[in-house]
PDB file of C-alpha atoms in Angstrom:
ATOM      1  CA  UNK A   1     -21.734  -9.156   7.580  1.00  0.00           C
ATOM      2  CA  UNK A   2     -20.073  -6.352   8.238  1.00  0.00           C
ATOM      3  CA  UNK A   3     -15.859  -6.669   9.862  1.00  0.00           C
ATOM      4  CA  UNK A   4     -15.094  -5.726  12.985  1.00  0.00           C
ATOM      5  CA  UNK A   5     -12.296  -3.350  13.703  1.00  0.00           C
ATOM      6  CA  UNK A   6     -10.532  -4.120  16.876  1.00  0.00           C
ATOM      7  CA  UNK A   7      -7.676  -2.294  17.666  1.00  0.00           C
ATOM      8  CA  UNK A   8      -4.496  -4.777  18.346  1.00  0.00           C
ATOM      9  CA  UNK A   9      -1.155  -3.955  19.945  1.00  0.00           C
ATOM     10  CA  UNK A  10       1.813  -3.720  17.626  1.00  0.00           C
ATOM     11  CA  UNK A  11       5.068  -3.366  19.895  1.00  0.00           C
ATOM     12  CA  UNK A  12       7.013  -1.862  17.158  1.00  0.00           C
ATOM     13  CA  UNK A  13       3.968  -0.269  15.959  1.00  0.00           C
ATOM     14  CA  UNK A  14       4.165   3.918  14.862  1.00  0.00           C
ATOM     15  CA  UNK A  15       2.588   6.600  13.611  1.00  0.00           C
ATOM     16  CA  UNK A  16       2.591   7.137  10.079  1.00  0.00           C
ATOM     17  CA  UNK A  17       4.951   9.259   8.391  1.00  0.00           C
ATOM     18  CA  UNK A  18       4.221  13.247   8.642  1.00  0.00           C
ATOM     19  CA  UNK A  19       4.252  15.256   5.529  1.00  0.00           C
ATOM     20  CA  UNK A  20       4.126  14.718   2.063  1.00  0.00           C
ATOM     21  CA  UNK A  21       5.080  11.093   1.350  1.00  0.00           C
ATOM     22  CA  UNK A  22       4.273   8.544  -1.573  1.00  0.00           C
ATOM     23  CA  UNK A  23       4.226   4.710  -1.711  1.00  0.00           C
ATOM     24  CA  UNK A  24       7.025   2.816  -3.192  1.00  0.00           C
ATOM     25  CA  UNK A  25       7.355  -0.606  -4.045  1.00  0.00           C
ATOM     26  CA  UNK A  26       9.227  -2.271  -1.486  1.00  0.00           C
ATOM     27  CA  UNK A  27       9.413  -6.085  -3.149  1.00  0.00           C
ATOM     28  CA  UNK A  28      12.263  -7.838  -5.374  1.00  0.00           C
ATOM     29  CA  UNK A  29      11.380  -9.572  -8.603  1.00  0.00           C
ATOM     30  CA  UNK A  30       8.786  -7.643  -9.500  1.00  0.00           C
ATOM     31  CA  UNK A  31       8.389  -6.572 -13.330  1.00  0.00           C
ATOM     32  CA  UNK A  32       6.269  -4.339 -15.536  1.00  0.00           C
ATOM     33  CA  UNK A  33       3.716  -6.857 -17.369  1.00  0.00           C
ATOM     34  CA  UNK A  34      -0.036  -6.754 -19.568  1.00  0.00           C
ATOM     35  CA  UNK A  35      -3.238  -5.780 -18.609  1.00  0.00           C
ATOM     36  CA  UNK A  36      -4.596  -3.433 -15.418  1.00  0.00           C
ATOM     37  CA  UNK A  37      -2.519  -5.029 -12.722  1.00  0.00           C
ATOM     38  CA  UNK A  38       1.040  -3.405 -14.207  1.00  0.00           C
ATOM     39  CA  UNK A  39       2.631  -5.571 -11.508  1.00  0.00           C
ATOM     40  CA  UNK A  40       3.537  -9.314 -11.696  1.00  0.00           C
ATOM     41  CA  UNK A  41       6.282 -11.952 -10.208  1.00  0.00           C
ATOM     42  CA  UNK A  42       7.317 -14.603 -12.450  1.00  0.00           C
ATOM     43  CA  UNK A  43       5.340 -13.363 -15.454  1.00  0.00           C
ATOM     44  CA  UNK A  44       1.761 -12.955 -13.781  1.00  0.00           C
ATOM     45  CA  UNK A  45       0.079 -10.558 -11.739  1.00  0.00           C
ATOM     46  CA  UNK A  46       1.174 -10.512  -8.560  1.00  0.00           C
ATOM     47  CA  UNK A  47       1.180  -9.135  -4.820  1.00  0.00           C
ATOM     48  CA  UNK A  48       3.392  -6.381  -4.296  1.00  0.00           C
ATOM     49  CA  UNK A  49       4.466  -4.912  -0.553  1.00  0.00           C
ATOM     50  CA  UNK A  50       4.844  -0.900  -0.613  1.00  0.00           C
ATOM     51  CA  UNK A  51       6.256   1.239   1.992  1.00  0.00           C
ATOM     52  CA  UNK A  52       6.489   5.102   2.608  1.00  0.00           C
ATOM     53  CA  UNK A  53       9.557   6.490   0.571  1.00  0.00           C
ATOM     54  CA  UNK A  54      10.460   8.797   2.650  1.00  0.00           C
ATOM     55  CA  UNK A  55      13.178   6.599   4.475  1.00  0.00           C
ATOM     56  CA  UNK A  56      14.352   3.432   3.558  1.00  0.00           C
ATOM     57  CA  UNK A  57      14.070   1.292   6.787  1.00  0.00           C
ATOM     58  CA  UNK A  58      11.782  -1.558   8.372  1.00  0.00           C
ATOM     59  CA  UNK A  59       8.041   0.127   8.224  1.00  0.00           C
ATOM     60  CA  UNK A  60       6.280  -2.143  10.410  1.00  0.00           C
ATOM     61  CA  UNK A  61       2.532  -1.560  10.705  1.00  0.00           C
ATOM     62  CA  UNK A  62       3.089   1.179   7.699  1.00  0.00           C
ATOM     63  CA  UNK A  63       3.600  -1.814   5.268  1.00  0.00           C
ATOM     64  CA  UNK A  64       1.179  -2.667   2.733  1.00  0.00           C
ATOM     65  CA  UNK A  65       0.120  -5.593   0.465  1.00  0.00           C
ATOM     66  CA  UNK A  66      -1.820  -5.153  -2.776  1.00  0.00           C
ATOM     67  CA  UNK A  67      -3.183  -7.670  -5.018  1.00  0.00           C
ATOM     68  CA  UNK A  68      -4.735  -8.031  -7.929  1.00  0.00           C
ATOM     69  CA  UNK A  69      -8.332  -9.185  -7.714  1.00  0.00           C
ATOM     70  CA  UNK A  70      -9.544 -12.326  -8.166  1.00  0.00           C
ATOM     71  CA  UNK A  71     -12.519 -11.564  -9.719  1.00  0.00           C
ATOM     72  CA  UNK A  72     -12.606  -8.166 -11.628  1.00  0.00           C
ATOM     73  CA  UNK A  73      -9.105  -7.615 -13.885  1.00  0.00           C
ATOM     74  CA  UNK A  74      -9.008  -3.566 -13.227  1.00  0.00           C
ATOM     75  CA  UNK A  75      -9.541  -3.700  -9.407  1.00  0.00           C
ATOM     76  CA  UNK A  76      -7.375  -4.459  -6.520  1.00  0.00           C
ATOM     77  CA  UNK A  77      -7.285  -5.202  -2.997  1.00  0.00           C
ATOM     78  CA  UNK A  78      -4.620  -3.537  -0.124  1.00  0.00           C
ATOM     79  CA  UNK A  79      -4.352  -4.798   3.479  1.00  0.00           C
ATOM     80  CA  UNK A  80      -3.002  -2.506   5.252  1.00  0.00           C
ATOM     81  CA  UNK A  81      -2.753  -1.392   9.108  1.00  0.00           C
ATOM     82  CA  UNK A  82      -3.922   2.154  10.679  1.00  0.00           C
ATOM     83  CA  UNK A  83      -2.991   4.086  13.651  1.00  0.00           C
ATOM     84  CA  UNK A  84      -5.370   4.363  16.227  1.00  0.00           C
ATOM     85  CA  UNK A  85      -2.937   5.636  18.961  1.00  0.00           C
ATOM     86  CA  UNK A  86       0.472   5.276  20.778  1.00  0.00           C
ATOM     87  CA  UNK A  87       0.989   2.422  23.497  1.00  0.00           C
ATOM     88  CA  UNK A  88       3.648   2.393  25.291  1.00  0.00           C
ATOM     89  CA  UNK A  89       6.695   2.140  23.365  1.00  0.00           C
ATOM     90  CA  UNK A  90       4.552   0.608  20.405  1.00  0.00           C
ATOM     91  CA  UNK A  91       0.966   1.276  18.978  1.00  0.00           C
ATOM     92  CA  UNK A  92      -2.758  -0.011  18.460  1.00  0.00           C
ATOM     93  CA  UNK A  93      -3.789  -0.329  15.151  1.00  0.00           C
ATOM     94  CA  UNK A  94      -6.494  -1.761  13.181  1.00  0.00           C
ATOM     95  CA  UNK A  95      -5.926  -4.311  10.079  1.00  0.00           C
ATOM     96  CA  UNK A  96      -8.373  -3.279   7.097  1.00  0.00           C
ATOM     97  CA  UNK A  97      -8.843  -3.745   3.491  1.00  0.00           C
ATOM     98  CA  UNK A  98      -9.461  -1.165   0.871  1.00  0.00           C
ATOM     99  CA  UNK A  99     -10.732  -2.483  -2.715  1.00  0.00           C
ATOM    100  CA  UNK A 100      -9.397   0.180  -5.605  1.00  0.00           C
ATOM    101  CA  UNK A 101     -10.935   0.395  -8.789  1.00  0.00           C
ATOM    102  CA  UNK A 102      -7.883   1.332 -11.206  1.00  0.00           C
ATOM    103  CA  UNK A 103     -10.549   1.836 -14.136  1.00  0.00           C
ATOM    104  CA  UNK A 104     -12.958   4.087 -12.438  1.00  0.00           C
ATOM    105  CA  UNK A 105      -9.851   5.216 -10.231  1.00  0.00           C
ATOM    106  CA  UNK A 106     -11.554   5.297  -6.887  1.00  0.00           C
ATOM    107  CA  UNK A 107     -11.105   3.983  -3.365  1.00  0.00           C
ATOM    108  CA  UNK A 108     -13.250   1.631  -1.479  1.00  0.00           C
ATOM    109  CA  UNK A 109     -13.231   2.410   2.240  1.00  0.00           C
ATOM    110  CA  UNK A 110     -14.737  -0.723   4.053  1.00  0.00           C
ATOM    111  CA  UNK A 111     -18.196  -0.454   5.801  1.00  0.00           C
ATOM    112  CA  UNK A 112     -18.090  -0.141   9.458  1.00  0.00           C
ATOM    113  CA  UNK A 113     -14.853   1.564   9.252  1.00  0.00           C
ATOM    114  CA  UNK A 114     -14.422   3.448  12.811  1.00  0.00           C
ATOM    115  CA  UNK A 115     -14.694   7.420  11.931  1.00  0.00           C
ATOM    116  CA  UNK A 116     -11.326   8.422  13.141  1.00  0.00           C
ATOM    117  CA  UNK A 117     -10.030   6.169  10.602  1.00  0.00           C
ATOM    118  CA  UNK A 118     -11.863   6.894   7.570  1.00  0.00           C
ATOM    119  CA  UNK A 119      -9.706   9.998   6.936  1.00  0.00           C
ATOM    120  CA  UNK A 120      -6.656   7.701   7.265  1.00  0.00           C
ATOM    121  CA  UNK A 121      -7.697   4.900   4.812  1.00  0.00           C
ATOM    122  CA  UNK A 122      -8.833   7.515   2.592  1.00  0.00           C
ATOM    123  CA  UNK A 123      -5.228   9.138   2.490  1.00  0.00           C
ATOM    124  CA  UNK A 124      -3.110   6.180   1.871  1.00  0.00           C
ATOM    125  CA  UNK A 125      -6.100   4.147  -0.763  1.00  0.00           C
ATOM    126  CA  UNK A 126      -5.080   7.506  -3.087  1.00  0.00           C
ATOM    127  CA  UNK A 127      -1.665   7.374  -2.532  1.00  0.00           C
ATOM    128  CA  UNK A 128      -1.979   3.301  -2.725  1.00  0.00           C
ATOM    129  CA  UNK A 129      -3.996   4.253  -6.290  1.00  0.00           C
ATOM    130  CA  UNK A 130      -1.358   6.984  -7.461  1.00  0.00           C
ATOM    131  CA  UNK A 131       1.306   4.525  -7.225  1.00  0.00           C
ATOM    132  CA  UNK A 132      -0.888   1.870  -9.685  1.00  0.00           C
ATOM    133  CA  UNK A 133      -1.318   4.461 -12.103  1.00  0.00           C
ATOM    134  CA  UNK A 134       2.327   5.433 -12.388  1.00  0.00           C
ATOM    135  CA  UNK A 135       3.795   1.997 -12.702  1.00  0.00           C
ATOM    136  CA  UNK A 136       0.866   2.163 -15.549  1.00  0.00           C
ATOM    137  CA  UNK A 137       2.771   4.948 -16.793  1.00  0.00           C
ATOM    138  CA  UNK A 138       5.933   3.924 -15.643  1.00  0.00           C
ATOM    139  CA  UNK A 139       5.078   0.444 -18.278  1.00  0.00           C
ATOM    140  CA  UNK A 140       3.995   2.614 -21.017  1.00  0.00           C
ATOM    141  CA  UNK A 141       7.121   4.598 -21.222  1.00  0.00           C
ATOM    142  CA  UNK A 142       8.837   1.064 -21.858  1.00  0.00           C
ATOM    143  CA  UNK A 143      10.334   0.742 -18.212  1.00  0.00           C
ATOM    144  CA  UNK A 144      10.793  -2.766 -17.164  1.00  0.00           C
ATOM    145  CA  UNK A 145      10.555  -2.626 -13.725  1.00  0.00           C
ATOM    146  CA  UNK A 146       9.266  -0.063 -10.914  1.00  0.00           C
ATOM    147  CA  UNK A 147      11.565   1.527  -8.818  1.00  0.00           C
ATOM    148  CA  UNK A 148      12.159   0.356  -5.323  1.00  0.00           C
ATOM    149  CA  UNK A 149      12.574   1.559  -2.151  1.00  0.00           C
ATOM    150  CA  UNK A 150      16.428  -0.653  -2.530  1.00  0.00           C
ATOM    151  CA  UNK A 151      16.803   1.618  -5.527  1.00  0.00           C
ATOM    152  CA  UNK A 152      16.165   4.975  -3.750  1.00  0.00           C
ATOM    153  CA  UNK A 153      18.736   3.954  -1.019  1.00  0.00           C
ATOM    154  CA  UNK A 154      21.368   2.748  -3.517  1.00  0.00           C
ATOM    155  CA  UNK A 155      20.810   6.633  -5.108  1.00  0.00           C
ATOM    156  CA  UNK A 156      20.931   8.026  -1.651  1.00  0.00           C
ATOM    157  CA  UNK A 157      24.124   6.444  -1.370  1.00  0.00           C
TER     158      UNK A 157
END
């Protein structure tokens, strides 16, 4: 069955950020640990929320989570919302979920996926990937943790 996408209003919903912007992780507790899923809570894999890093503030509907899957250990899933429009002092956007392959490093846009939103998904599943494969890195290099979205505010400082 394929989902349907119904826009919902989101009073403190807004447009993503313009320009050139990555995710960061936007969490506490979260460490560097084994296997594809570089991210885990308590010593296993575990959900992370990411934000824009552009500014470090409340993100709203710009807020992702990403999990590990269940089922395949080099794949993940992110729910995230996209834009559709402005609404009065808030927005309407659409809750999805993109599956990301960090082995074949790929993107999964879901079926059924209104066109004016394809784009969208698109752009923040690569920047949602890009962010995997550098705490990969990131773990590699013998960091411990990922840096945060506290941590670029404490530098900003």
């Amino acid at each position: 069955m394929t989902p349907r996408f119904e826009p919902t209003f989101d009073m403190y919903g807004a447009a993503p950020p313009d320009g050139d912007w990555e995710y960061v992780v936007d969490d506490y507790g979260i460490t560097y640990g084994p296997g594809w899923w570089p991210y885990h809570r308590d010593g296993k894999p575990g959900t992370i929320r990411v934000a824009p890093d552009i500014e470090f503030r409340s993100w709203r509907n710009e807020y992702v989570l990403i999990s590990p899957s269940r089922t395949e250990p080099a794949a993940a899933v992110a729910r995230l919302h996209l834009f559709v429009r402005p609404q009065g002092m808030g927005a309407m956007t659409v809750a999805a979920q993109l599956g990301i392959d960090i082995r074949q490093r790929t993107v999964a846009v879901p079926d059924g996926l209104p066109e004016q939103l394809r784009e969208q998904a698109g752009v923040k599943g690569r920047r949602l990937l890009d962010l995997i494969l550098a705490g990969r890195t990131d773990r590699r290099r013998g960091a411990a943790r990922p840096r945060t979205a506290a941590d670029l505010a404490q530098a900003q400082r």
